XYZ file of C-alpha atoms in Angstrom:
337
model
C 87.047 122.679 55.805
C 89.899 120.988 57.641
C 91.554 122.786 60.539
C 94.623 120.582 60.730
C 96.718 122.387 58.075
C 96.172 125.707 59.858
C 97.370 124.300 63.153
C 100.496 122.950 61.476
C 101.283 126.294 59.845
C 100.809 128.238 63.049
C 102.846 125.804 65.106
C 106.019 126.374 63.075
C 106.856 129.990 64.065
C 106.126 129.331 67.715
C 108.220 126.185 67.682
C 111.072 128.326 66.368
C 110.299 130.930 69.013
C 110.292 128.351 71.797
C 113.666 127.026 70.706
C 115.084 130.547 70.447
C 113.889 131.621 73.883
C 114.874 128.334 75.528
C 118.351 128.540 74.042
C 118.783 132.158 75.037
C 117.552 131.550 78.582
C 120.098 128.814 79.104
C 122.790 130.960 77.536
C 122.235 134.190 79.423
C 120.573 133.840 82.804
C 121.455 137.400 83.775
C 120.055 139.019 80.616
C 116.916 140.467 82.222
C 114.048 141.767 80.073
C 115.655 140.390 76.888
C 112.806 138.054 75.925
C 109.291 139.256 75.157
C 105.920 137.887 74.122
C 102.820 139.822 73.057
C 99.239 138.971 72.146
C 97.033 141.332 70.144
C 93.278 140.976 69.714
C 91.563 143.266 67.270
C 89.008 144.029 64.599
C 89.977 143.507 60.952
C 88.629 145.394 57.937
C 89.079 143.969 54.433
C 88.842 146.000 51.232
C 88.720 143.205 48.621
C 87.999 143.046 44.882
C 84.262 142.962 44.242
C 82.385 139.778 43.515
C 80.525 140.839 40.369
C 77.959 138.958 38.322
C 74.826 139.533 36.297
C 76.498 140.735 33.105
C 75.136 139.618 29.757
C 75.282 140.144 26.005
C 72.246 140.556 23.785
C 72.684 140.787 20.041
C 76.456 141.099 20.555
C 75.908 144.248 22.620
C 76.660 144.261 26.372
C 73.750 144.921 28.667
C 74.106 147.731 31.189
C 72.803 145.915 34.258
C 71.491 145.391 36.819
C 74.354 143.327 38.148
C 75.443 142.052 41.502
C 78.544 143.627 43.123
C 79.231 142.614 46.700
C 81.712 140.967 49.077
C 84.340 143.680 48.753
C 83.955 145.100 52.286
C 84.443 142.619 55.117
C 84.646 143.127 58.876
C 85.877 140.460 61.253
C 88.235 139.609 64.093
C 91.977 139.032 64.253
C 94.510 137.516 66.650
C 98.253 138.214 66.445
C 100.961 136.554 68.558
C 104.546 137.820 68.579
C 107.604 136.741 70.508
C 111.307 137.272 70.373
C 114.567 137.820 72.163
C 117.252 140.465 72.191
C 120.416 138.370 72.228
C 123.701 139.165 73.972
C 125.428 139.435 70.585
C 126.583 143.046 70.127
C 128.085 144.284 66.860
C 130.432 147.062 67.921
C 131.075 148.672 64.532
C 127.306 149.031 63.997
C 126.644 149.864 67.645
C 123.744 147.400 67.451
C 122.464 144.282 69.172
C 121.091 141.259 67.329
C 117.512 140.161 67.949
C 115.291 137.344 66.707
C 111.508 137.565 66.383
C 108.695 135.252 65.268
C 105.041 136.137 64.758
C 101.808 134.672 63.473
C 98.304 136.033 62.900
C 94.839 134.792 61.977
C 91.899 136.876 60.731
C 88.409 135.750 59.770
C 85.270 137.358 58.397
C 81.836 136.236 57.143
C 79.426 138.400 55.181
C 76.002 137.915 53.599
C 74.436 139.878 50.760
C 71.015 139.772 49.108
C 69.615 141.169 45.879
C 66.697 140.636 43.510
C 67.614 141.128 39.858
C 65.380 141.327 36.827
C 65.911 142.771 33.347
C 68.289 145.509 32.266
C 66.911 149.024 31.526
C 66.144 147.937 27.939
C 64.191 144.907 29.075
C 66.874 142.336 28.265
C 67.394 139.265 30.418
C 70.458 139.015 32.649
C 72.379 135.770 32.244
C 73.745 134.016 35.331
C 76.216 131.211 34.648
C 79.681 130.205 35.713
C 81.190 127.960 33.064
C 78.628 127.044 30.451
C 75.883 129.357 29.234
C 73.538 126.440 28.600
C 73.720 125.667 32.321
C 72.866 129.205 33.351
C 69.806 131.111 34.484
C 68.036 134.007 32.787
C 66.650 136.578 35.200
C 64.008 138.962 33.883
C 61.362 141.330 35.176
C 58.796 138.618 34.485
C 60.844 135.984 36.322
C 63.242 137.783 38.719
C 65.978 135.931 40.545
C 66.368 136.269 44.298
C 70.134 136.197 44.782
C 71.809 135.364 48.134
C 75.582 135.356 48.541
C 77.587 134.154 51.534
C 81.277 135.049 51.404
C 83.913 133.884 53.880
C 87.478 135.145 54.241
C 90.309 133.446 56.126
C 93.566 135.400 56.116
C 96.576 134.243 58.107
C 100.348 134.059 58.019
C 103.648 133.863 59.843
C 107.145 135.281 59.648
C 110.557 134.841 61.274
C 112.874 137.861 61.466
C 116.530 138.504 62.158
C 117.359 142.103 63.016
C 119.516 144.751 64.620
C 118.478 147.080 67.432
C 120.319 150.329 68.149
C 119.811 153.416 70.275
C 119.703 156.878 68.720
C 119.158 159.447 71.448
C 115.703 158.771 72.903
C 114.805 156.567 69.915
C 115.198 152.806 69.554
C 115.716 151.846 65.903
C 115.089 148.312 64.628
C 115.990 146.956 61.201
C 114.882 143.415 60.380
C 114.532 140.963 57.499
C 113.122 137.464 57.156
C 110.814 135.044 55.334
C 107.087 135.726 55.237
C 104.224 133.314 54.530
C 100.659 134.499 53.864
C 97.471 132.708 52.904
C 94.206 134.259 51.742
C 91.276 131.875 51.361
C 87.957 133.125 49.984
C 84.843 130.963 49.730
C 81.658 132.051 47.995
C 78.301 130.283 48.197
C 75.569 131.612 45.946
C 71.890 130.649 46.103
C 69.499 131.791 43.387
C 65.747 131.154 43.465
C 63.209 132.293 40.882
C 60.604 134.266 42.801
C 57.790 133.033 40.551
C 58.912 129.399 40.803
C 60.553 128.333 44.096
C 61.516 125.006 42.521
C 63.662 126.785 39.921
C 67.100 127.258 41.493
C 70.625 128.135 40.461
C 73.420 127.516 42.986
C 77.140 128.166 42.821
C 80.123 127.237 44.985
C 83.536 128.858 44.475
C 86.847 128.851 46.315
C 89.984 130.960 45.875
C 93.034 129.680 47.763
C 95.979 132.087 47.458
C 99.396 131.534 48.997
C 102.157 134.124 49.189
C 105.803 133.313 49.850
C 108.554 135.905 50.075
C 110.963 138.100 52.005
C 110.002 141.063 54.170
C 112.259 143.994 55.102
C 111.144 146.384 57.846
C 112.363 149.398 59.814
C 110.785 150.576 63.065
C 111.357 153.477 65.430
C 110.307 153.503 69.091
C 110.398 156.687 71.185
C 110.153 156.717 74.984
C 108.361 159.908 76.112
C 108.204 159.097 79.817
C 109.157 156.144 81.975
C 105.788 154.609 81.121
C 104.628 156.006 77.753
C 106.137 155.236 74.350
C 105.114 155.252 70.686
C 106.298 153.113 67.777
C 106.003 153.218 64.009
C 107.024 150.419 61.646
C 107.197 150.247 57.845
C 107.617 146.964 55.980
C 108.082 146.036 52.313
C 107.704 142.480 50.989
C 108.586 140.820 47.694
C 106.188 137.909 47.199
C 105.396 135.014 44.883
C 101.656 134.368 44.486
C 100.179 130.956 43.757
C 96.387 130.746 43.479
C 94.123 127.761 43.017
C 90.508 128.268 42.013
C 87.720 125.733 41.820
C 84.021 126.151 41.356
C 80.812 124.345 40.627
C 77.461 125.557 39.411
C 74.209 123.659 39.272
C 70.856 124.396 37.692
C 67.731 122.552 38.721
C 67.018 121.428 35.140
C 70.387 121.303 33.380
C 72.639 119.508 35.856
C 75.978 120.940 36.915
C 79.414 121.904 35.628
C 82.807 122.310 37.243
C 85.944 124.297 36.494
C 89.445 124.822 37.896
C 92.005 127.568 37.307
C 95.463 128.407 38.643
C 97.396 131.641 38.663
C 101.105 132.195 39.387
C 102.802 135.575 39.457
C 105.176 137.789 41.398
C 103.860 140.690 43.432
C 104.623 142.879 46.447
C 103.050 144.199 49.625
C 103.633 147.116 51.992
C 102.582 147.455 55.614
C 102.516 150.281 58.145
C 101.965 150.041 61.890
C 101.433 152.713 64.534
C 101.353 151.869 68.246
C 101.039 153.663 71.570
C 102.091 151.771 74.702
C 101.811 152.210 78.460
C 104.044 150.305 80.869
C 101.754 149.003 83.609
C 104.495 147.202 85.543
C 108.205 146.681 84.836
C 107.269 143.436 83.049
C 103.822 144.232 81.542
C 102.982 146.742 78.797
C 99.549 147.608 77.390
C 99.246 148.988 73.861
C 96.822 150.281 71.233
C 97.728 149.483 67.617
C 96.579 150.210 64.100
C 98.185 148.338 61.207
C 97.470 148.503 57.480
C 98.711 146.085 54.811
C 98.453 146.636 51.069
C 98.841 143.662 48.703
C 99.152 144.653 45.074
C 97.813 141.423 43.546
C 94.992 139.301 44.947
C 92.853 137.034 42.762
C 89.553 138.214 41.320
C 86.981 136.006 39.613
C 85.861 137.310 36.224
C 82.451 135.765 35.839
C 81.027 134.453 32.629
C 79.138 136.786 30.272
C 76.899 136.458 27.268
C 74.172 134.113 26.151
C 74.344 130.848 24.232
C 71.664 131.991 21.791
C 74.165 134.193 19.952
C 77.319 132.148 20.706
C 78.907 134.967 22.688
C 79.249 133.201 26.024
C 82.715 133.571 27.619
C 83.636 131.179 30.472
C 84.856 132.485 33.811
C 88.533 133.321 34.353
C 90.936 134.734 36.952
C 92.315 138.240 37.129
C 94.000 140.241 39.908
C 93.262 143.417 41.801
C 94.618 144.969 44.998
C 93.575 144.436 48.623
C 93.846 146.589 51.733
C 93.655 145.058 55.208
C 93.429 147.191 58.364
C 93.624 145.835 61.907
C 92.811 147.905 64.996
C 93.643 146.116 68.210
C 94.750 146.052 71.814
C 98.076 144.470 72.742
C 99.487 143.013 75.939
C 103.245 142.453 76.119
C 105.246 140.630 78.750
C 109.033 140.813 79.106
C 111.041 138.286 81.056
């Protein structure tokens, strides 16, 4: 997996941020505490669509299981960088000041799952295959399949916002809008070995690469309780265009291999909520604790093949969509200058 595209994507928002801050610094030397930069390190929790397989059809009737359902719960780590500047542009009739902000984040998780599957409760074989039933693997009580799945998730993105900041009593209200880019990459590696015959294997490699492009609108409210303690809440709504590319390959020790590609394009939306508590350590340094949750209505889901070639009921794999919830709990350090 190449790292170069990721570096390019992440460099863009911070290049914009550098230009913004450099320009503003030259423009307003006396505008103290107008620029800010924060880094947040946290734990990420993914609630993804399940990776399900092991379905089959016998005599045109679906079998009831067992089947494999994993890779929906992922835990990992996340890094978020945010920077911006409150400009000296004041809009009198709105009693607001213009600000610019850029941010980028990267989250990663790896999970492993294991299962041993035999026949269904009626004694029928379970058919494992991705594209072509003749290239699949029948798991039964007499010849069970030891199933090992490794799933990897890379989730990252960036946005650039233009907004207005205003004071309402002890509250600071921010309204902002700007382009948002997200990418969700899921890789699955499946290893199947017949327990009674270690030389009988069935392996599978799949990749889902989903890119979201759209516009995000957000409103936040920050309340200063004391000179050092404040809390903030932010709600964002995004309209997004989803483009997904899927590719996979399966291989059986005796029947060779097969490959397949799919693509999926559709419009969708996401919503995010953030809660933060902050403590001002020095006039220029603030420490914070954050929890942020993002809901994406449509993320790709692989619908694995079903059936058996003996009764011509085999249906190749396809793509569908389900929802995803991502939660990040982290610590934040912010510097103003």
